[in-house]
Coordinates of C-alpha atoms in Angstrom, one line a residue:
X12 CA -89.0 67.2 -52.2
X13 CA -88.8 66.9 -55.9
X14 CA -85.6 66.1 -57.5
X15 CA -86.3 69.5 -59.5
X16 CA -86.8 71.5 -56.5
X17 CA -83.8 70.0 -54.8
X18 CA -81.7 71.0 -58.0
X19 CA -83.3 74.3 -57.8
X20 CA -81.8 74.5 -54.2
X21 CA -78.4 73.5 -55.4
X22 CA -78.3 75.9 -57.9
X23 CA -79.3 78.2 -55.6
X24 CA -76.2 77.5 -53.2
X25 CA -74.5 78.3 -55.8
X26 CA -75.1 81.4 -56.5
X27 CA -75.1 82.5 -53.2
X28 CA -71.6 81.3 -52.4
X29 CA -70.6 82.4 -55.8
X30 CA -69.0 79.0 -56.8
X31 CA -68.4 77.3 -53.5
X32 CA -65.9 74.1 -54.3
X33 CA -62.6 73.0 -54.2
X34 CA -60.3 71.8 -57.7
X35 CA -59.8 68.4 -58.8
X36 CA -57.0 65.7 -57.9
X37 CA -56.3 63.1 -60.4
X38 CA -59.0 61.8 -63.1
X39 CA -62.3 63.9 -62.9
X40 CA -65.6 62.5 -62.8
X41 CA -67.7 61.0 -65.6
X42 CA -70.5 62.0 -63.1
X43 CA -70.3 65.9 -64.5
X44 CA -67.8 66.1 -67.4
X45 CA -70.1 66.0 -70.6
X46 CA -68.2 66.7 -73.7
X47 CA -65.3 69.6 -73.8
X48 CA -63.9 70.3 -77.5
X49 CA -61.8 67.8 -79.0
X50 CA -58.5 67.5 -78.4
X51 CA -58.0 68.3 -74.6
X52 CA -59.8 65.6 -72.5
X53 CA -58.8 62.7 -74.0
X54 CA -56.2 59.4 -73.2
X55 CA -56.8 58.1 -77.0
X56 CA -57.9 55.2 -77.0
X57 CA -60.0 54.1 -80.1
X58 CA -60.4 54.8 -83.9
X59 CA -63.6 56.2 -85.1
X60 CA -62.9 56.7 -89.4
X61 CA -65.4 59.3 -90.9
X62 CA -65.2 59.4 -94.5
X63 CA -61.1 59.7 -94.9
X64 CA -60.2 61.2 -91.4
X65 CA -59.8 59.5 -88.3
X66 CA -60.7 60.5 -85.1
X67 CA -59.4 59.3 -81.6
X68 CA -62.1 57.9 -79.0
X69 CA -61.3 57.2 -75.5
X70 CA -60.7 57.9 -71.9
X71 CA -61.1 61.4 -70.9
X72 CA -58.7 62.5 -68.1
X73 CA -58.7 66.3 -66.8
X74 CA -56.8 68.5 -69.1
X75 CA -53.4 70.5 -67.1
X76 CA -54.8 73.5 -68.1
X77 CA -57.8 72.7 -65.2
X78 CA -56.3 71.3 -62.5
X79 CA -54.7 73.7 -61.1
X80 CA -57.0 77.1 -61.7
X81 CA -59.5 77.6 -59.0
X82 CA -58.6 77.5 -54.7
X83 CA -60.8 77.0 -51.4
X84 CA -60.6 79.9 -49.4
X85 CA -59.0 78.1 -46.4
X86 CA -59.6 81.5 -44.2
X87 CA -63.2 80.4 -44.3
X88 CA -63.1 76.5 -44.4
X89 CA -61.5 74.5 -41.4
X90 CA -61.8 71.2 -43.5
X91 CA -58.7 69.0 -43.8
X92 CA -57.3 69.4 -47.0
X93 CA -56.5 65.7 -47.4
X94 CA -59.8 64.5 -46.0
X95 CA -62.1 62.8 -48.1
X96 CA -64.8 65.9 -47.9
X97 CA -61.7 68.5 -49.6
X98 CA -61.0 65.3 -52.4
X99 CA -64.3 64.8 -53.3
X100 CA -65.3 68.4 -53.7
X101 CA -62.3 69.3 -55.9
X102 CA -63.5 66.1 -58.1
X103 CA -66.6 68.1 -58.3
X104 CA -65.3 71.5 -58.7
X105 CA -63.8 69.9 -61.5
X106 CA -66.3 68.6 -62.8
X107 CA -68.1 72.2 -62.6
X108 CA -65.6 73.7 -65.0
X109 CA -65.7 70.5 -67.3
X110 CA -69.9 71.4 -67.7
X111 CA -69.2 75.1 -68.1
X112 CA -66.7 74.1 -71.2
X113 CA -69.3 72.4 -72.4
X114 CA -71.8 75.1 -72.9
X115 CA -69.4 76.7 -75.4
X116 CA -69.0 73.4 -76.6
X117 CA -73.0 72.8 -77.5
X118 CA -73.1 76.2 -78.5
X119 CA -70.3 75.3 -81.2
X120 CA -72.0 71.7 -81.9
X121 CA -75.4 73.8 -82.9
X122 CA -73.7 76.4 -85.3
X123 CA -72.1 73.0 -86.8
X124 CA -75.4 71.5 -87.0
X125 CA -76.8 74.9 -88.6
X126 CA -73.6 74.5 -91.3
X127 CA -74.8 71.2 -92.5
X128 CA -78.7 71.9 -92.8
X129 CA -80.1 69.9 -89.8
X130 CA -83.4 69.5 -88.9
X131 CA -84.9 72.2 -86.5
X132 CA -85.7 69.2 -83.7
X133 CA -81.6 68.8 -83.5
X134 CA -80.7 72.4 -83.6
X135 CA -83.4 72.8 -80.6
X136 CA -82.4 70.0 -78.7
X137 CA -78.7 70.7 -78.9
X138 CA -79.3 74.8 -78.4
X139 CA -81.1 73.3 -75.3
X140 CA -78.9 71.2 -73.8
X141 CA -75.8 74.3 -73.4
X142 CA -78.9 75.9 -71.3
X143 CA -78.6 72.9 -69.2
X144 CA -75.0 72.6 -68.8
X145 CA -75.1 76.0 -67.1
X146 CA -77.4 74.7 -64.6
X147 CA -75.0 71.7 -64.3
X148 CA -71.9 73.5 -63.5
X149 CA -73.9 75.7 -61.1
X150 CA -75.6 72.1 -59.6
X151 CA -71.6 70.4 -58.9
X152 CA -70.2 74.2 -57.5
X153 CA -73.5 73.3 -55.7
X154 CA -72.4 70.2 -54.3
X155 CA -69.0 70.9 -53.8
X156 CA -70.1 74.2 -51.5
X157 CA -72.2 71.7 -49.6
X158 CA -69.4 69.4 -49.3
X159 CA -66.9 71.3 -47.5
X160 CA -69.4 74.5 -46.2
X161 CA -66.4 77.0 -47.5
X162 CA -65.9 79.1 -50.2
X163 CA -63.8 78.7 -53.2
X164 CA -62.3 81.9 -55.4
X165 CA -63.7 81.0 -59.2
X166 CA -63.1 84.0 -61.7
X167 CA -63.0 84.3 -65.4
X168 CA -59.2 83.6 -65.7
X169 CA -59.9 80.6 -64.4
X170 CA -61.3 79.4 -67.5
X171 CA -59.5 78.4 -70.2
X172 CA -60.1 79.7 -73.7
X173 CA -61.6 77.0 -76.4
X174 CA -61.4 77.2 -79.9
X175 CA -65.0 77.4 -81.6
X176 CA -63.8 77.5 -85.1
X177 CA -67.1 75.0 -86.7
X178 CA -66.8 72.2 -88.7
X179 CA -69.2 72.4 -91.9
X180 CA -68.7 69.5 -93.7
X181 CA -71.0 66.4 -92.7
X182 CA -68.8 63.9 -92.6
X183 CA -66.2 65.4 -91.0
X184 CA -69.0 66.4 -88.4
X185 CA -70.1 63.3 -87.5
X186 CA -66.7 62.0 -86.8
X187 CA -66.5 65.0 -84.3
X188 CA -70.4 64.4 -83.1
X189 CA -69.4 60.3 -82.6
X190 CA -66.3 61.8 -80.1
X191 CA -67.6 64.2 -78.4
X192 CA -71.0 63.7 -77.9
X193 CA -72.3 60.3 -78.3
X194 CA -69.1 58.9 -76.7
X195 CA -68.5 62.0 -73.9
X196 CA -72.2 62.4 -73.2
X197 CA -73.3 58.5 -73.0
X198 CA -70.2 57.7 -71.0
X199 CA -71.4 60.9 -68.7
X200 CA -74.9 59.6 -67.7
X201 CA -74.2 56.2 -67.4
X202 CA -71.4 57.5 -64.8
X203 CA -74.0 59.3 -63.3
X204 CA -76.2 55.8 -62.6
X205 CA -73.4 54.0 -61.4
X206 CA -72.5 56.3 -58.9
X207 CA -76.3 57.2 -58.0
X208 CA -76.4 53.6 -57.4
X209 CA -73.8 53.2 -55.4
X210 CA -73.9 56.7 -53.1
X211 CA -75.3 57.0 -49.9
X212 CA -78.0 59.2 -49.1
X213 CA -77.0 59.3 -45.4
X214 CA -75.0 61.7 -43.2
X215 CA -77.0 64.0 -44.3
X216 CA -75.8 64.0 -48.1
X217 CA -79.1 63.1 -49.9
X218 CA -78.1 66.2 -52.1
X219 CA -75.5 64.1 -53.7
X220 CA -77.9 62.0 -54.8
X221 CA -80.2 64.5 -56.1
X222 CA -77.2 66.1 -58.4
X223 CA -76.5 62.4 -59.8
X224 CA -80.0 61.7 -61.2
X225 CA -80.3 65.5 -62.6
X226 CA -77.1 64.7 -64.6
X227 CA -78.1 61.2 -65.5
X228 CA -81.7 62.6 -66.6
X229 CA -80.2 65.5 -68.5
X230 CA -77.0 63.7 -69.7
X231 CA -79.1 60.3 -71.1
X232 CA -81.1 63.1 -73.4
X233 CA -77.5 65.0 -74.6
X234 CA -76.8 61.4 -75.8
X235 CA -79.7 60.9 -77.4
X236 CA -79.4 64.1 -79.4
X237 CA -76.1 62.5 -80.5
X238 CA -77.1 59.5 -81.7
X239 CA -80.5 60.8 -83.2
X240 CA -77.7 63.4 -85.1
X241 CA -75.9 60.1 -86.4
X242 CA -78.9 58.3 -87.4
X243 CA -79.9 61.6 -89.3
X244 CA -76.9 62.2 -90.8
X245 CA -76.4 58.4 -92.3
X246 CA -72.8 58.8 -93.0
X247 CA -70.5 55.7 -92.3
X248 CA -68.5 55.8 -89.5
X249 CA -65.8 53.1 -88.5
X250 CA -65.8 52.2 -84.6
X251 CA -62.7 50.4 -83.0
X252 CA -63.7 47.2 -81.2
X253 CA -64.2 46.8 -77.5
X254 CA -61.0 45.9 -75.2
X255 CA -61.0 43.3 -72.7
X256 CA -62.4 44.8 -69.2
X257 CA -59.3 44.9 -66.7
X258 CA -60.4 42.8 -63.3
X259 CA -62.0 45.6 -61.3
X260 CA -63.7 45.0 -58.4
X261 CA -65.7 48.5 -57.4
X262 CA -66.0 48.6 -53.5
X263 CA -69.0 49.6 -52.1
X264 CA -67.9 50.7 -49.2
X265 CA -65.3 53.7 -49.9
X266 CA -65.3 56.7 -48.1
X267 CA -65.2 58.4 -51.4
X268 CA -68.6 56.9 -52.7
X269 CA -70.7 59.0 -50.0
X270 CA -69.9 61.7 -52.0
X271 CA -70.9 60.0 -55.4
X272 CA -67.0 59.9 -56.4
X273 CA -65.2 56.5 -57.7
X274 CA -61.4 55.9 -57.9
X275 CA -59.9 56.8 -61.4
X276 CA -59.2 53.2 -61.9
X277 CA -63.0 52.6 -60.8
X278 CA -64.2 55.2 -62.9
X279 CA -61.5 54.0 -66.1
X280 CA -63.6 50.6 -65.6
X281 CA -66.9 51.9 -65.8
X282 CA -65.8 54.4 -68.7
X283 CA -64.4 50.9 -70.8
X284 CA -67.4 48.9 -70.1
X285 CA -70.1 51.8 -71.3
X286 CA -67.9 51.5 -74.6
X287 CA -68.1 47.9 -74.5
X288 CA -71.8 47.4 -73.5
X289 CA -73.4 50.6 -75.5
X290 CA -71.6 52.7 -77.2
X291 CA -70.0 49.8 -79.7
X292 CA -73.3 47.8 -79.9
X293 CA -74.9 50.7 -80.4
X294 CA -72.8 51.8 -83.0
X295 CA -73.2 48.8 -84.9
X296 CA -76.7 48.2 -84.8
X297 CA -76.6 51.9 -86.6
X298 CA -74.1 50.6 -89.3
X299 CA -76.2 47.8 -90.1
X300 CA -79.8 49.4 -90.1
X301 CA -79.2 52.9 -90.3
X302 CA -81.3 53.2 -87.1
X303 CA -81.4 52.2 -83.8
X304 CA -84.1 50.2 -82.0
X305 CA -86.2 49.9 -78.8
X306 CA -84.4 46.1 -78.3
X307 CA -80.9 48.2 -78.9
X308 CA -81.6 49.6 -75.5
X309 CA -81.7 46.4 -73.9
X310 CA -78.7 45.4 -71.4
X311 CA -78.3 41.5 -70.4
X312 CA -78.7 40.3 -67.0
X313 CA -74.7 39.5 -66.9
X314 CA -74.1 43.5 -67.6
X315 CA -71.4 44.9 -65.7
X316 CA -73.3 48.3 -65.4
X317 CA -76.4 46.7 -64.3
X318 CA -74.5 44.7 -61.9
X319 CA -73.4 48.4 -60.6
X320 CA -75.5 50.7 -62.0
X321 CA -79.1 48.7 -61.2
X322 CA -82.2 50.4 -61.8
X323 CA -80.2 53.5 -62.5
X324 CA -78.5 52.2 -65.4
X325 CA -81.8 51.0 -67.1
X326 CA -83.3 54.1 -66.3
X327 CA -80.6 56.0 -69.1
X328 CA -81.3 53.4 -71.4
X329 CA -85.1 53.6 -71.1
X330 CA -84.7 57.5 -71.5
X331 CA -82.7 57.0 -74.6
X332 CA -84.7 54.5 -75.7
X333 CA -87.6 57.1 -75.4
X334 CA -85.8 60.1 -77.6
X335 CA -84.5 58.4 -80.2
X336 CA -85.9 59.6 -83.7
X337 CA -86.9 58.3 -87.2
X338 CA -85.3 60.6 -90.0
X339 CA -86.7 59.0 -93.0
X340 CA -87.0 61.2 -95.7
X341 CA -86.1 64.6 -93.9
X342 CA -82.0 64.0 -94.5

């Protein structure tokens, strides 16, 4: 079966068990989060300067106002509630709500983009990607339905409400755009990889793996649009330098994995070292050229994501490497 088809199916679980899951415990997954609206997601971390105003980079945790919302109807699920099936499928509930945030948040990032006089290709690209982060949120209800086989009560007050007041001047914009979207959306795919790499297909869960390389396909192109927005804009932007990685050894053989979930000191790891091997060298190679190259895509052979992420890893950068656009003379 294709991997499309086999979303298509997801989806389609979905919908039928109108947003079968279970709510998050702890740190949610990079694996579905994209980017949410600034301000709510974050452990600050880093400095990004944009002109005169700073903005704060870093970890995203799951905001308070999401961990607690949605419930597993327990009258139809006999799963225990601390098994590993009822943890994992709240990580990807969460998750679920984290990609329908972002759809308001894409939908905001396109009005900005429309503020500042953007070129059509960004405004289509980023009007495109909200379209996909529906079918994201429906793809991890999707998994977490499969998961536990039980139906979970999601209804609109279970939302919370964002604020989509726009930014319309550039530079404040691309300090915004560097945070949420190159940053959130990078960090999200490679997440994806990792965890692709490391699940299991078996027990019967190949449909985990068919989620993870939906969002690592679809998440690699949201970045893309960010850092094509950056290159098009060509307005200096400040970037913190890397921290030392923490000694974390990611084991392969977790329960949790199965599921395509990492710890939340697993997945803080994998978070610091997508900062450290592409979002900062990225970054610079920008600053110094004003654009970004095929080589910039590149990851050595001592790579801590390759070491985890494999062929899944070079597959983001590959697809990034593939999007990424000259502006010369259409700023």
């Amino acid at each position: 079966m294709s991997t499309e088809r086999a979303s298509q199916k997801l989806v389609a679980a979905y919908d039928e068990n109108k947003g079968s899951s279970a709510r998050t415990v702890g740190l949610v997954g990079v694996v579905c989060f994209g980017f949410l609206l600034a301000g709510d997601l974050y452990d600050w971390n880093y400095t990004v300067t944009s002109g005169a105003q700073d903005v704060f980079v870093g970890i995203k945790k799951q905001p308070t106002d999401m961990q607690n919302t949605t419930s597993i109807n327990q009258s139809t699920c006999t799963e225990d509630t601390t098994s590993d099936a009822w943890i994992a499928a709240r990580q990807w509930q969460a998750s679920a709500l984290g990609e329908h945030s972002s759809v308001a948040s894409f939908a905001k990032f396109s009005k900005e983009l429309m503020a500042v006089s953007a070129p059509a290709m960004l405004l289509s690209d980023s009007q495109y990607a909200a379209i996909q982060e529906v079918n994201h949120a429906k793809i991890c209800f999707g998994v977490a339905s499969k998961i536990l086989g039980c139906e979970a009560e999601v209804s609109p007050s279970d939302i919370p409400a964002r604020d989509l007041s726009i930014l319309n001047d550039k530079k404040t914009l691309m300090g915004s755009a560097a945070r949420e979207v190159a940053i959130g959306e990078t960090t999200a795919a490679i997440g994806a990889a990792v965890r692709k790499s490391l699940s299991s297909d078996e027990n019967g869960l190949d449909f985990v793996i068919t989620a993870l390389e939906t969002l690592l396909t679809d998440k690699s192109s949201h970045a893309a649009l960010a850092w094509n927005t950056l290159i098009w804009a060509d307005t200096p932007i400040s970037w913190s330098p890397p921290k030392p990685l923490p000694h974390v050894v990611i084991s392969r053989s977790s329960p949790l994995l199965q599921f395509g979930i990492l710890s939340s000191t697993e997945e803080s790891f994998i978070i610091q070292a997508t900062y450290n091997e592409v979002i900062f060298p990225l970054a610079q190679s920008l600053q110094r050229r004003k654009s970004l190259r095929k080589e910039d895509f590149i990851l050595p052979s001592h790579s801590i994501l390759v070491q985890y992420g494999g062929e899944s890893v070079i597959r983001v950068m590959d697809i990034l490497s593939s999007k990424i656009t000259s502006f010369s003379g259409n700023k």
